[in-house]
Amino acid sequence: MAGIRRLLVANRGEIAVRVIRAAQALGIETVLAASAADRDSLGARLADRTVVLGPGPAAQSYLNPGLVVEAARGTGCDALHPGYGFLSEKPALARACAEHGIAFVGPPPDTIEQMGDKLAARAVAKAAGVPLLPGSAAVESSAEAAKVAAEVGYPVLLKAAAGGGGRGMMIADDEPALHEAFETASTEARAAFGDGTLYVERFIRNARHIEVQVLADGRGKVLHLGERDCSVQRRYQKVIEEGPAATVAPEVRAAIQQAAVKLISTLDYANAGTVEFLYDADRAEFFFIEVNARIQVEHPVTELITGQDLVAWQLRIAGGEPLTLEQADIALDGHAIECRINAEDPANGFRPSPGRVQGFAAPADPAVRFDTYLAEGALVPPFYDSMVGKLLVHGTDRDDAIARMLAALDALRIDGLSTNQEFHTFVLRHPDFAAGRVHTRWLETVGMDAFLARESAA
């Protein structure tokens, strides 16, 4: 590949392994920037070279943009892939790369900054004519938030303007609850993002989380690669993802896809991205949430139903290549499901379970894909997110995919750690999931109680 010669992979775990393999398939040399805790990881063994950024804690390694850029410069890398999480949506890293002539595998820094500010993103969506949830601009006090809530109607959601992932986000069913929640949400947002600014949105009780995968080459071409349904969540964190959104009417799915393309087309956007929406199942209406200006954890769902390698396209675009695909080339085939496999104990409050893998065996079914950094003897450090892999299946339809996933969960063996495999099996067997009756708070309002009751009975 002419565009990129040597790539710094500035991440860890399964996404580091994923990026390294995609780069090497394109003939690109790879350098892994790892913490001391990950120096013997599968990613470190696969990369052509590994450099240690610093100690295990992320603040001293993966979250230090100066160290990351110096690692790229010191190893002669002409491109940097940030993966997801950590610094992937920090414009400071993208700007530092640009200053040193390093191709950043992601959108331009100004676009990352614009989309990282949820209020600015709402303004872009509004200007593009994309539906927005009734809500507000920034509110300075709980009294101001209460005025907005009175106009929007309860329940409402207080949200952090500077971040996501459920931090600085609280539901209020009435005015007293809103006043009580405001300071808590603002304090949490300030601790997580360095900015306590909040805004108010109408809260949808029967909401599905639908997101559209897009690719843009920075030359005017924007394509969508279908949508994913990520409604099975715990504390605003996705647990199970699937695609396409088979339980949403085809005409609604098409409208959501076109809204995503319309929004991205108004931006100076290049590379992969995801446009996220809430779908009100009771009113058959959808609303823009945010743009994730990076590769998503659940991107393999789209890869399985489209046959496209999204990470390879990221690298090609960052290397200066145009998108050679046309929208007509994108056809969705069958149904895919992803279960996030975490080293945690669901029966004990999802307590993390770091440690060393004593035994490991992935499912042998060719219809099953397991993106992971695990192997027998691998260490799961205590410093990071508890996800250790993503189990994926591809079926002819949704029912077939569910059956294949249940078999894959049964076949997957990870000894020495507690994992959430049994919890996934419970969810997939639940009649609500089979019938497509889940919503973004289904786990918290129905699923967890049913799971814990079963555990107690056992």
PDB file of C-alpha atoms in Angstrom, residues 151-445:
ATOM      1  CA  GLU A 151     -41.887  22.807  28.417  1.00  0.00           C
ATOM      2  CA  VAL A 152     -40.542  19.445  27.220  1.00  0.00           C
ATOM      3  CA  GLY A 153     -42.578  17.368  29.678  1.00  0.00           C
ATOM      4  CA  TYR A 154     -41.355  14.815  32.212  1.00  0.00           C
ATOM      5  CA  PRO A 155     -39.535  12.477  32.339  1.00  0.00           C
ATOM      6  CA  VAL A 156     -36.372  14.232  31.155  1.00  0.00           C
ATOM      7  CA  LEU A 157     -32.728  13.309  30.907  1.00  0.00           C
ATOM      8  CA  LEU A 158     -29.908  15.495  32.206  1.00  0.00           C
ATOM      9  CA  LYS A 159     -26.864  14.953  29.973  1.00  0.00           C
ATOM     10  CA  ALA A 160     -23.228  16.048  30.018  1.00  0.00           C
ATOM     11  CA  ALA A 161     -22.389  18.321  27.088  1.00  0.00           C
ATOM     12  CA  ALA A 162     -18.744  17.213  26.971  1.00  0.00           C
ATOM     13  CA  GLY A 163     -18.984  13.436  27.054  1.00  0.00           C
ATOM     14  CA  GLY A 164     -20.928  10.215  26.853  1.00  0.00           C
ATOM     15  CA  GLY A 165     -20.908   6.631  28.037  1.00  0.00           C
ATOM     16  CA  GLY A 166     -23.554   7.347  30.654  1.00  0.00           C
ATOM     17  CA  ARG A 167     -21.404   9.646  32.797  1.00  0.00           C
ATOM     18  CA  GLY A 168     -23.094  12.847  33.896  1.00  0.00           C
ATOM     19  CA  MET A 169     -26.420  11.423  32.769  1.00  0.00           C
ATOM     20  CA  MET A 170     -29.467  11.164  35.048  1.00  0.00           C
ATOM     21  CA  ILE A 171     -33.225  10.685  34.625  1.00  0.00           C
ATOM     22  CA  ALA A 172     -35.694  12.937  36.427  1.00  0.00           C
ATOM     23  CA  ASP A 173     -39.376  12.004  36.641  1.00  0.00           C
ATOM     24  CA  ASP A 174     -40.498  15.254  38.252  1.00  0.00           C
ATOM     25  CA  GLU A 175     -39.193  18.631  39.376  1.00  0.00           C
ATOM     26  CA  PRO A 176     -37.995  17.609  42.874  1.00  0.00           C
ATOM     27  CA  ALA A 177     -36.035  14.735  41.340  1.00  0.00           C
ATOM     28  CA  LEU A 178     -34.531  17.100  38.752  1.00  0.00           C
ATOM     29  CA  HIS A 179     -33.277  19.541  41.413  1.00  0.00           C
ATOM     30  CA  GLU A 180     -31.763  16.633  43.347  1.00  0.00           C
ATOM     31  CA  ALA A 181     -30.117  15.114  40.252  1.00  0.00           C
ATOM     32  CA  PHE A 182     -28.699  18.301  38.745  1.00  0.00           C
ATOM     33  CA  GLU A 183     -25.716  18.786  41.036  1.00  0.00           C
ATOM     34  CA  THR A 184     -24.911  15.061  41.041  1.00  0.00           C
ATOM     35  CA  ALA A 185     -24.897  14.896  37.242  1.00  0.00           C
ATOM     36  CA  SER A 186     -22.855  18.083  36.914  1.00  0.00           C
ATOM     37  CA  THR A 187     -20.290  16.905  39.460  1.00  0.00           C
ATOM     38  CA  GLU A 188     -19.966  13.540  37.727  1.00  0.00           C
ATOM     39  CA  ALA A 189     -19.547  15.218  34.330  1.00  0.00           C
ATOM     40  CA  ARG A 190     -16.890  17.544  35.713  1.00  0.00           C
ATOM     41  CA  ALA A 191     -14.958  14.622  37.204  1.00  0.00           C
ATOM     42  CA  ALA A 192     -15.191  12.555  34.016  1.00  0.00           C
ATOM     43  CA  PHE A 193     -14.713  15.211  31.329  1.00  0.00           C
ATOM     44  CA  GLY A 194     -13.404  18.314  33.083  1.00  0.00           C
ATOM     45  CA  ASP A 195     -16.633  20.130  32.190  1.00  0.00           C
ATOM     46  CA  GLY A 196     -19.821  20.066  34.266  1.00  0.00           C
ATOM     47  CA  THR A 197     -22.047  21.660  31.614  1.00  0.00           C
ATOM     48  CA  LEU A 198     -25.413  19.934  31.276  1.00  0.00           C
ATOM     49  CA  TYR A 199     -28.362  20.088  28.921  1.00  0.00           C
ATOM     50  CA  VAL A 200     -31.879  18.658  29.034  1.00  0.00           C
ATOM     51  CA  GLU A 201     -33.599  16.209  26.684  1.00  0.00           C
ATOM     52  CA  ARG A 202     -36.965  14.490  26.678  1.00  0.00           C
ATOM     53  CA  PHE A 203     -36.589  10.948  28.005  1.00  0.00           C
ATOM     54  CA  ILE A 204     -38.104   8.130  25.945  1.00  0.00           C
ATOM     55  CA  ARG A 205     -39.100   5.135  28.042  1.00  0.00           C
ATOM     56  CA  ASN A 206     -39.553   2.652  25.176  1.00  0.00           C
ATOM     57  CA  ALA A 207     -36.434   3.620  23.238  1.00  0.00           C
ATOM     58  CA  ARG A 208     -34.331   1.566  20.886  1.00  0.00           C
ATOM     59  CA  HIS A 209     -30.734   2.580  20.210  1.00  0.00           C
ATOM     60  CA  ILE A 210     -30.139   2.497  16.452  1.00  0.00           C
ATOM     61  CA  GLU A 211     -26.797   3.503  14.960  1.00  0.00           C
ATOM     62  CA  VAL A 212     -25.683   3.863  11.356  1.00  0.00           C
ATOM     63  CA  GLN A 213     -22.184   2.976  10.186  1.00  0.00           C
ATOM     64  CA  VAL A 214     -20.747   5.486   7.719  1.00  0.00           C
ATOM     65  CA  LEU A 215     -17.602   5.847   5.642  1.00  0.00           C
ATOM     66  CA  ALA A 216     -16.445   9.146   4.127  1.00  0.00           C
ATOM     67  CA  ASP A 217     -13.318   9.819   2.114  1.00  0.00           C
ATOM     68  CA  GLY A 218     -13.022  13.586   2.593  1.00  0.00           C
ATOM     69  CA  ARG A 219     -13.609  14.084  -1.129  1.00  0.00           C
ATOM     70  CA  GLY A 220     -17.365  14.404  -0.964  1.00  0.00           C
ATOM     71  CA  LYS A 221     -18.356  10.749  -0.939  1.00  0.00           C
ATOM     72  CA  VAL A 222     -20.324   9.527   2.080  1.00  0.00           C
ATOM     73  CA  LEU A 223     -21.769   6.014   2.284  1.00  0.00           C
ATOM     74  CA  HIS A 224     -23.774   4.184   4.904  1.00  0.00           C
ATOM     75  CA  LEU A 225     -23.251   0.492   5.578  1.00  0.00           C
ATOM     76  CA  GLY A 226     -26.574  -0.229   7.205  1.00  0.00           C
ATOM     77  CA  GLU A 227     -27.519   0.075  10.838  1.00  0.00           C
ATOM     78  CA  ARG A 228     -27.084  -1.761  14.123  1.00  0.00           C
ATOM     79  CA  ASP A 229     -29.487  -2.166  17.036  1.00  0.00           C
ATOM     80  CA  CYS A 230     -27.666  -1.636  20.336  1.00  0.00           C
ATOM     81  CA  SER A 231     -30.668  -1.499  22.663  1.00  0.00           C
ATOM     82  CA  VAL A 232     -29.472  -4.106  25.183  1.00  0.00           C
ATOM     83  CA  GLN A 233     -27.548  -1.831  27.548  1.00  0.00           C
ATOM     84  CA  ARG A 234     -26.548  -1.608  31.168  1.00  0.00           C
ATOM     85  CA  ARG A 235     -26.011   1.852  32.615  1.00  0.00           C
ATOM     86  CA  TYR A 236     -25.842   3.269  29.077  1.00  0.00           C
ATOM     87  CA  GLN A 237     -23.100   0.801  28.138  1.00  0.00           C
ATOM     88  CA  LYS A 238     -23.863  -1.563  25.261  1.00  0.00           C
ATOM     89  CA  VAL A 239     -23.978  -5.265  26.078  1.00  0.00           C
ATOM     90  CA  ILE A 240     -25.358  -6.953  22.941  1.00  0.00           C
ATOM     91  CA  GLU A 241     -25.409  -5.464  19.432  1.00  0.00           C
ATOM     92  CA  GLU A 242     -27.021  -6.785  16.282  1.00  0.00           C
ATOM     93  CA  GLY A 243     -27.591  -5.816  12.696  1.00  0.00           C
ATOM     94  CA  PRO A 244     -29.620  -5.009  10.825  1.00  0.00           C
ATOM     95  CA  ALA A 245     -32.291  -3.552  13.138  1.00  0.00           C
ATOM     96  CA  ALA A 246     -34.687  -6.274  12.068  1.00  0.00           C
ATOM     97  CA  THR A 247     -37.472  -5.358  14.491  1.00  0.00           C
ATOM     98  CA  VAL A 248     -37.753  -1.801  13.119  1.00  0.00           C
ATOM     99  CA  ALA A 249     -39.873  -1.214  10.010  1.00  0.00           C
ATOM    100  CA  PRO A 250     -37.810  -1.127   6.772  1.00  0.00           C
ATOM    101  CA  GLU A 251     -39.021   2.360   5.846  1.00  0.00           C
ATOM    102  CA  VAL A 252     -37.921   3.700   9.247  1.00  0.00           C
ATOM    103  CA  ARG A 253     -34.524   2.053   8.886  1.00  0.00           C
ATOM    104  CA  ALA A 254     -34.111   3.634   5.440  1.00  0.00           C
ATOM    105  CA  ALA A 255     -35.033   7.062   6.818  1.00  0.00           C
ATOM    106  CA  ILE A 256     -32.494   6.713   9.636  1.00  0.00           C
ATOM    107  CA  GLN A 257     -29.779   5.672   7.179  1.00  0.00           C
ATOM    108  CA  GLN A 258     -30.446   8.681   4.958  1.00  0.00           C
ATOM    109  CA  ALA A 259     -30.473  11.033   7.958  1.00  0.00           C
ATOM    110  CA  ALA A 260     -27.011   9.771   8.930  1.00  0.00           C
ATOM    111  CA  VAL A 261     -25.611  10.344   5.437  1.00  0.00           C
ATOM    112  CA  LYS A 262     -27.217  13.788   5.296  1.00  0.00           C
ATOM    113  CA  LEU A 263     -25.620  14.840   8.583  1.00  0.00           C
ATOM    114  CA  ILE A 264     -22.126  13.528   7.787  1.00  0.00           C
ATOM    115  CA  SER A 265     -22.278  15.159   4.352  1.00  0.00           C
ATOM    116  CA  THR A 266     -22.486  18.579   6.032  1.00  0.00           C
ATOM    117  CA  LEU A 267     -19.203  18.000   7.895  1.00  0.00           C
ATOM    118  CA  ASP A 268     -15.548  18.027   6.909  1.00  0.00           C
ATOM    119  CA  TYR A 269     -15.493  14.295   7.543  1.00  0.00           C
ATOM    120  CA  ALA A 270     -13.086  11.575   6.453  1.00  0.00           C
ATOM    121  CA  ASN A 271     -12.752   7.993   7.674  1.00  0.00           C
ATOM    122  CA  ALA A 272     -15.213   5.776   9.572  1.00  0.00           C
ATOM    123  CA  GLY A 273     -17.882   7.038  11.917  1.00  0.00           C
ATOM    124  CA  THR A 274     -21.173   6.154  13.550  1.00  0.00           C
ATOM    125  CA  VAL A 275     -24.285   8.295  13.768  1.00  0.00           C
ATOM    126  CA  GLU A 276     -26.448   7.292  16.712  1.00  0.00           C
ATOM    127  CA  PHE A 277     -30.203   7.684  17.060  1.00  0.00           C
ATOM    128  CA  LEU A 278     -32.952   6.927  19.562  1.00  0.00           C
ATOM    129  CA  TYR A 279     -36.074   5.335  18.112  1.00  0.00           C
ATOM    130  CA  ASP A 280     -39.301   5.893  20.027  1.00  0.00           C
ATOM    131  CA  ALA A 281     -41.089   2.578  19.466  1.00  0.00           C
ATOM    132  CA  ASP A 282     -44.389   3.941  20.798  1.00  0.00           C
ATOM    133  CA  ARG A 283     -44.484   6.923  18.426  1.00  0.00           C
ATOM    134  CA  ALA A 284     -42.463   5.434  15.545  1.00  0.00           C
ATOM    135  CA  GLU A 285     -40.171   8.508  15.623  1.00  0.00           C
ATOM    136  CA  PHE A 286     -36.381   8.697  15.604  1.00  0.00           C
ATOM    137  CA  PHE A 287     -34.051  11.368  16.951  1.00  0.00           C
ATOM    138  CA  PHE A 288     -30.340  12.129  16.623  1.00  0.00           C
ATOM    139  CA  ILE A 289     -28.137  11.449  19.667  1.00  0.00           C
ATOM    140  CA  GLU A 290     -24.503  11.897  18.661  1.00  0.00           C
ATOM    141  CA  VAL A 291     -21.700  11.117  16.225  1.00  0.00           C
ATOM    142  CA  ASN A 292     -18.903   8.797  17.315  1.00  0.00           C
ATOM    143  CA  ALA A 293     -15.936   9.976  15.253  1.00  0.00           C
ATOM    144  CA  ARG A 294     -13.979   6.714  15.411  1.00  0.00           C
ATOM    145  CA  ILE A 295     -14.316   2.989  14.866  1.00  0.00           C
ATOM    146  CA  GLN A 296     -16.897   1.442  17.200  1.00  0.00           C
ATOM    147  CA  VAL A 297     -16.530  -1.619  19.410  1.00  0.00           C
ATOM    148  CA  GLU A 298     -19.390  -3.229  17.473  1.00  0.00           C
ATOM    149  CA  HIS A 299     -18.056  -2.559  13.970  1.00  0.00           C
ATOM    150  CA  PRO A 300     -17.673  -6.310  13.216  1.00  0.00           C
ATOM    151  CA  VAL A 301     -21.483  -6.635  13.178  1.00  0.00           C
ATOM    152  CA  THR A 302     -21.467  -4.447  10.077  1.00  0.00           C
ATOM    153  CA  GLU A 303     -18.503  -6.314   8.603  1.00  0.00           C
ATOM    154  CA  LEU A 304     -20.361  -9.610   8.859  1.00  0.00           C
ATOM    155  CA  ILE A 305     -23.519  -8.396   7.111  1.00  0.00           C
ATOM    156  CA  THR A 306     -21.764  -6.309   4.417  1.00  0.00           C
ATOM    157  CA  GLY A 307     -18.560  -8.246   3.748  1.00  0.00           C
ATOM    158  CA  GLN A 308     -16.553  -5.016   4.068  1.00  0.00           C
ATOM    159  CA  ASP A 309     -13.398  -4.659   6.195  1.00  0.00           C
ATOM    160  CA  LEU A 310     -13.968  -1.349   7.981  1.00  0.00           C
ATOM    161  CA  VAL A 311     -10.499  -1.122   9.520  1.00  0.00           C
ATOM    162  CA  ALA A 312      -8.900  -1.706   6.122  1.00  0.00           C
ATOM    163  CA  TRP A 313     -11.039   1.111   4.730  1.00  0.00           C
ATOM    164  CA  GLN A 314      -9.938   3.329   7.610  1.00  0.00           C
ATOM    165  CA  LEU A 315      -6.311   2.725   6.694  1.00  0.00           C
ATOM    166  CA  ARG A 316      -6.885   3.239   2.978  1.00  0.00           C
ATOM    167  CA  ILE A 317      -8.702   6.534   3.528  1.00  0.00           C
ATOM    168  CA  ALA A 318      -6.068   7.783   6.006  1.00  0.00           C
ATOM    169  CA  GLY A 319      -3.449   6.870   3.394  1.00  0.00           C
ATOM    170  CA  GLY A 320      -5.108   9.174   0.876  1.00  0.00           C
ATOM    171  CA  GLU A 321      -7.128   6.691  -1.152  1.00  0.00           C
ATOM    172  CA  PRO A 322     -10.653   7.576  -2.308  1.00  0.00           C
ATOM    173  CA  LEU A 323     -13.650   5.396  -1.552  1.00  0.00           C
ATOM    174  CA  THR A 324     -14.065   3.133  -4.566  1.00  0.00           C
ATOM    175  CA  LEU A 325     -17.353   1.743  -3.290  1.00  0.00           C
ATOM    176  CA  GLU A 326     -20.740   3.075  -4.341  1.00  0.00           C
ATOM    177  CA  GLN A 327     -23.882   2.939  -2.227  1.00  0.00           C
ATOM    178  CA  ALA A 328     -25.299   0.323  -4.595  1.00  0.00           C
ATOM    179  CA  ASP A 329     -22.330  -1.918  -3.748  1.00  0.00           C
ATOM    180  CA  ILE A 330     -23.465  -2.173  -0.121  1.00  0.00           C
ATOM    181  CA  ALA A 331     -25.926  -5.026   0.357  1.00  0.00           C
ATOM    182  CA  LEU A 332     -26.940  -6.399   3.750  1.00  0.00           C
ATOM    183  CA  ASP A 333     -26.797 -10.177   3.952  1.00  0.00           C
ATOM    184  CA  GLY A 334     -28.409 -12.123   6.797  1.00  0.00           C
ATOM    185  CA  HIS A 335     -28.184 -11.126  10.455  1.00  0.00           C
ATOM    186  CA  ALA A 336     -25.259 -10.725  12.870  1.00  0.00           C
ATOM    187  CA  ILE A 337     -25.120 -10.549  16.655  1.00  0.00           C
ATOM    188  CA  GLU A 338     -22.251  -9.491  18.922  1.00  0.00           C
ATOM    189  CA  CYS A 339     -21.950 -10.290  22.627  1.00  0.00           C
ATOM    190  CA  ARG A 340     -19.346  -8.347  24.582  1.00  0.00           C
ATOM    191  CA  ILE A 341     -17.474 -10.893  26.679  1.00  0.00           C
ATOM    192  CA  ASN A 342     -16.324  -9.250  29.895  1.00  0.00           C
ATOM    193  CA  ALA A 343     -14.189 -10.536  32.748  1.00  0.00           C
ATOM    194  CA  GLU A 344     -16.794  -9.775  35.385  1.00  0.00           C
ATOM    195  CA  ASP A 345     -19.325 -11.468  37.666  1.00  0.00           C
ATOM    196  CA  PRO A 346     -22.921 -10.427  36.840  1.00  0.00           C
ATOM    197  CA  ALA A 347     -24.332 -12.160  39.929  1.00  0.00           C
ATOM    198  CA  ASN A 348     -22.145  -9.964  42.152  1.00  0.00           C
ATOM    199  CA  GLY A 349     -22.833  -6.515  40.761  1.00  0.00           C
ATOM    200  CA  PHE A 350     -20.722  -7.130  37.639  1.00  0.00           C
ATOM    201  CA  ARG A 351     -17.593  -7.050  39.779  1.00  0.00           C
ATOM    202  CA  PRO A 352     -14.470  -7.101  37.542  1.00  0.00           C
ATOM    203  CA  SER A 353     -12.493 -10.346  37.471  1.00  0.00           C
ATOM    204  CA  PRO A 354      -8.916  -9.633  36.349  1.00  0.00           C
ATOM    205  CA  GLY A 355      -6.324 -12.372  36.443  1.00  0.00           C
ATOM    206  CA  ARG A 356      -4.566 -14.938  34.307  1.00  0.00           C
ATOM    207  CA  VAL A 357      -6.350 -17.196  31.831  1.00  0.00           C
ATOM    208  CA  GLN A 358      -5.862 -20.818  32.873  1.00  0.00           C
ATOM    209  CA  GLY A 359      -7.489 -22.371  29.819  1.00  0.00           C
ATOM    210  CA  PHE A 360      -8.946 -21.046  26.582  1.00  0.00           C
ATOM    211  CA  ALA A 361     -10.836 -22.429  23.601  1.00  0.00           C
ATOM    212  CA  ALA A 362     -12.763 -20.432  21.006  1.00  0.00           C
ATOM    213  CA  PRO A 363     -15.753 -21.953  19.166  1.00  0.00           C
ATOM    214  CA  ALA A 364     -14.732 -23.930  16.076  1.00  0.00           C
ATOM    215  CA  ASP A 365     -17.834 -23.052  14.024  1.00  0.00           C
ATOM    216  CA  PRO A 366     -16.738 -21.065  10.900  1.00  0.00           C
ATOM    217  CA  ALA A 367     -19.887 -18.930  11.279  1.00  0.00           C
ATOM    218  CA  VAL A 368     -18.500 -17.703  14.635  1.00  0.00           C
ATOM    219  CA  ARG A 369     -15.961 -14.894  15.006  1.00  0.00           C
ATOM    220  CA  PHE A 370     -14.220 -14.147  18.303  1.00  0.00           C
ATOM    221  CA  ASP A 371     -12.224 -10.920  18.347  1.00  0.00           C
ATOM    222  CA  THR A 372     -10.013 -11.164  21.427  1.00  0.00           C
ATOM    223  CA  TYR A 373      -6.553 -10.808  22.870  1.00  0.00           C
ATOM    224  CA  LEU A 374      -6.939 -13.903  25.026  1.00  0.00           C
ATOM    225  CA  ALA A 375      -4.907 -17.092  24.876  1.00  0.00           C
ATOM    226  CA  GLU A 376      -4.004 -19.627  27.505  1.00  0.00           C
ATOM    227  CA  GLY A 377      -1.775 -17.894  30.046  1.00  0.00           C
ATOM    228  CA  ALA A 378      -2.813 -14.385  28.978  1.00  0.00           C
ATOM    229  CA  LEU A 379      -3.049 -11.737  31.684  1.00  0.00           C
ATOM    230  CA  VAL A 380      -6.176  -9.617  32.071  1.00  0.00           C
ATOM    231  CA  PRO A 381      -4.826  -6.541  33.898  1.00  0.00           C
ATOM    232  CA  PRO A 382      -6.872  -4.701  36.540  1.00  0.00           C
ATOM    233  CA  PHE A 383      -6.289  -1.241  35.059  1.00  0.00           C
ATOM    234  CA  TYR A 384      -8.710  -1.195  32.124  1.00  0.00           C
ATOM    235  CA  ASP A 385     -12.197  -1.924  30.889  1.00  0.00           C
ATOM    236  CA  SER A 386     -13.217  -5.515  31.645  1.00  0.00           C
ATOM    237  CA  MET A 387     -14.041  -6.464  28.030  1.00  0.00           C
ATOM    238  CA  VAL A 388     -11.796  -9.322  26.892  1.00  0.00           C
ATOM    239  CA  GLY A 389     -13.411 -10.136  23.571  1.00  0.00           C
ATOM    240  CA  LYS A 390     -16.355  -9.862  21.222  1.00  0.00           C
ATOM    241  CA  LEU A 391     -18.202 -13.018  20.249  1.00  0.00           C
ATOM    242  CA  LEU A 392     -19.972 -12.683  16.902  1.00  0.00           C
ATOM    243  CA  VAL A 393     -22.144 -14.899  14.757  1.00  0.00           C
ATOM    244  CA  HIS A 394     -23.654 -14.534  11.303  1.00  0.00           C
ATOM    245  CA  GLY A 395     -26.934 -16.259  10.461  1.00  0.00           C
ATOM    246  CA  THR A 396     -29.426 -16.381   7.631  1.00  0.00           C
ATOM    247  CA  ASP A 397     -31.909 -14.388   9.730  1.00  0.00           C
ATOM    248  CA  ARG A 398     -32.318 -13.182  13.315  1.00  0.00           C
ATOM    249  CA  ASP A 399     -33.673 -16.467  14.674  1.00  0.00           C
ATOM    250  CA  ASP A 400     -30.797 -18.380  13.089  1.00  0.00           C
ATOM    251  CA  ALA A 401     -28.271 -15.902  14.495  1.00  0.00           C
ATOM    252  CA  ILE A 402     -29.718 -16.233  18.015  1.00  0.00           C
ATOM    253  CA  ALA A 403     -29.480 -20.022  17.817  1.00  0.00           C
ATOM    254  CA  ARG A 404     -25.895 -19.831  16.560  1.00  0.00           C
ATOM    255  CA  MET A 405     -24.940 -17.393  19.331  1.00  0.00           C
ATOM    256  CA  LEU A 406     -26.366 -19.642  22.035  1.00  0.00           C
ATOM    257  CA  ALA A 407     -24.266 -22.501  20.671  1.00  0.00           C
ATOM    258  CA  ALA A 408     -21.178 -20.274  20.469  1.00  0.00           C
ATOM    259  CA  LEU A 409     -21.585 -19.098  24.066  1.00  0.00           C
ATOM    260  CA  ASP A 410     -21.814 -22.710  25.160  1.00  0.00           C
ATOM    261  CA  ALA A 411     -18.658 -23.613  23.207  1.00  0.00           C
ATOM    262  CA  LEU A 412     -16.511 -20.689  24.356  1.00  0.00           C
ATOM    263  CA  ARG A 413     -14.211 -21.660  27.231  1.00  0.00           C
ATOM    264  CA  ILE A 414     -12.320 -19.143  29.361  1.00  0.00           C
ATOM    265  CA  ASP A 415     -10.926 -20.704  32.547  1.00  0.00           C
ATOM    266  CA  GLY A 416      -9.478 -18.814  35.488  1.00  0.00           C
ATOM    267  CA  LEU A 417     -11.752 -15.776  35.247  1.00  0.00           C
ATOM    268  CA  SER A 418     -15.399 -15.045  35.890  1.00  0.00           C
ATOM    269  CA  THR A 419     -17.136 -13.939  32.691  1.00  0.00           C
ATOM    270  CA  ASN A 420     -20.597 -12.789  31.650  1.00  0.00           C
ATOM    271  CA  GLN A 421     -21.195 -15.677  29.227  1.00  0.00           C
ATOM    272  CA  GLU A 422     -24.049 -17.155  31.263  1.00  0.00           C
ATOM    273  CA  PHE A 423     -25.655 -13.729  31.520  1.00  0.00           C
ATOM    274  CA  HIS A 424     -25.614 -13.387  27.719  1.00  0.00           C
ATOM    275  CA  THR A 425     -27.202 -16.818  27.405  1.00  0.00           C
ATOM    276  CA  PHE A 426     -29.964 -15.771  29.788  1.00  0.00           C
ATOM    277  CA  VAL A 427     -30.686 -12.596  27.806  1.00  0.00           C
ATOM    278  CA  LEU A 428     -30.742 -14.354  24.428  1.00  0.00           C
ATOM    279  CA  ARG A 429     -33.135 -16.994  25.763  1.00  0.00           C
ATOM    280  CA  HIS A 430     -35.503 -14.419  27.260  1.00  0.00           C
ATOM    281  CA  PRO A 431     -38.809 -14.173  25.337  1.00  0.00           C
ATOM    282  CA  ASP A 432     -38.547 -10.356  25.261  1.00  0.00           C
ATOM    283  CA  PHE A 433     -35.263 -10.528  23.360  1.00  0.00           C
ATOM    284  CA  ALA A 434     -36.536 -13.206  20.996  1.00  0.00           C
ATOM    285  CA  ALA A 435     -39.593 -11.080  20.212  1.00  0.00           C
ATOM    286  CA  GLY A 436     -37.603  -7.848  19.836  1.00  0.00           C
ATOM    287  CA  ARG A 437     -39.354  -6.214  22.803  1.00  0.00           C
ATOM    288  CA  VAL A 438     -36.199  -4.883  24.488  1.00  0.00           C
ATOM    289  CA  HIS A 439     -35.427  -1.193  24.976  1.00  0.00           C
ATOM    290  CA  THR A 440     -32.438   0.726  26.320  1.00  0.00           C
ATOM    291  CA  ARG A 441     -33.489   0.245  29.966  1.00  0.00           C
ATOM    292  CA  TRP A 442     -34.835  -3.295  29.598  1.00  0.00           C
ATOM    293  CA  LEU A 443     -31.881  -4.837  31.428  1.00  0.00           C
ATOM    294  CA  GLU A 444     -32.298  -2.483  34.373  1.00  0.00           C
ATOM    295  CA  THR A 445     -36.080  -2.723  34.611  1.00  0.00           C
TER     296      THR A 445
END
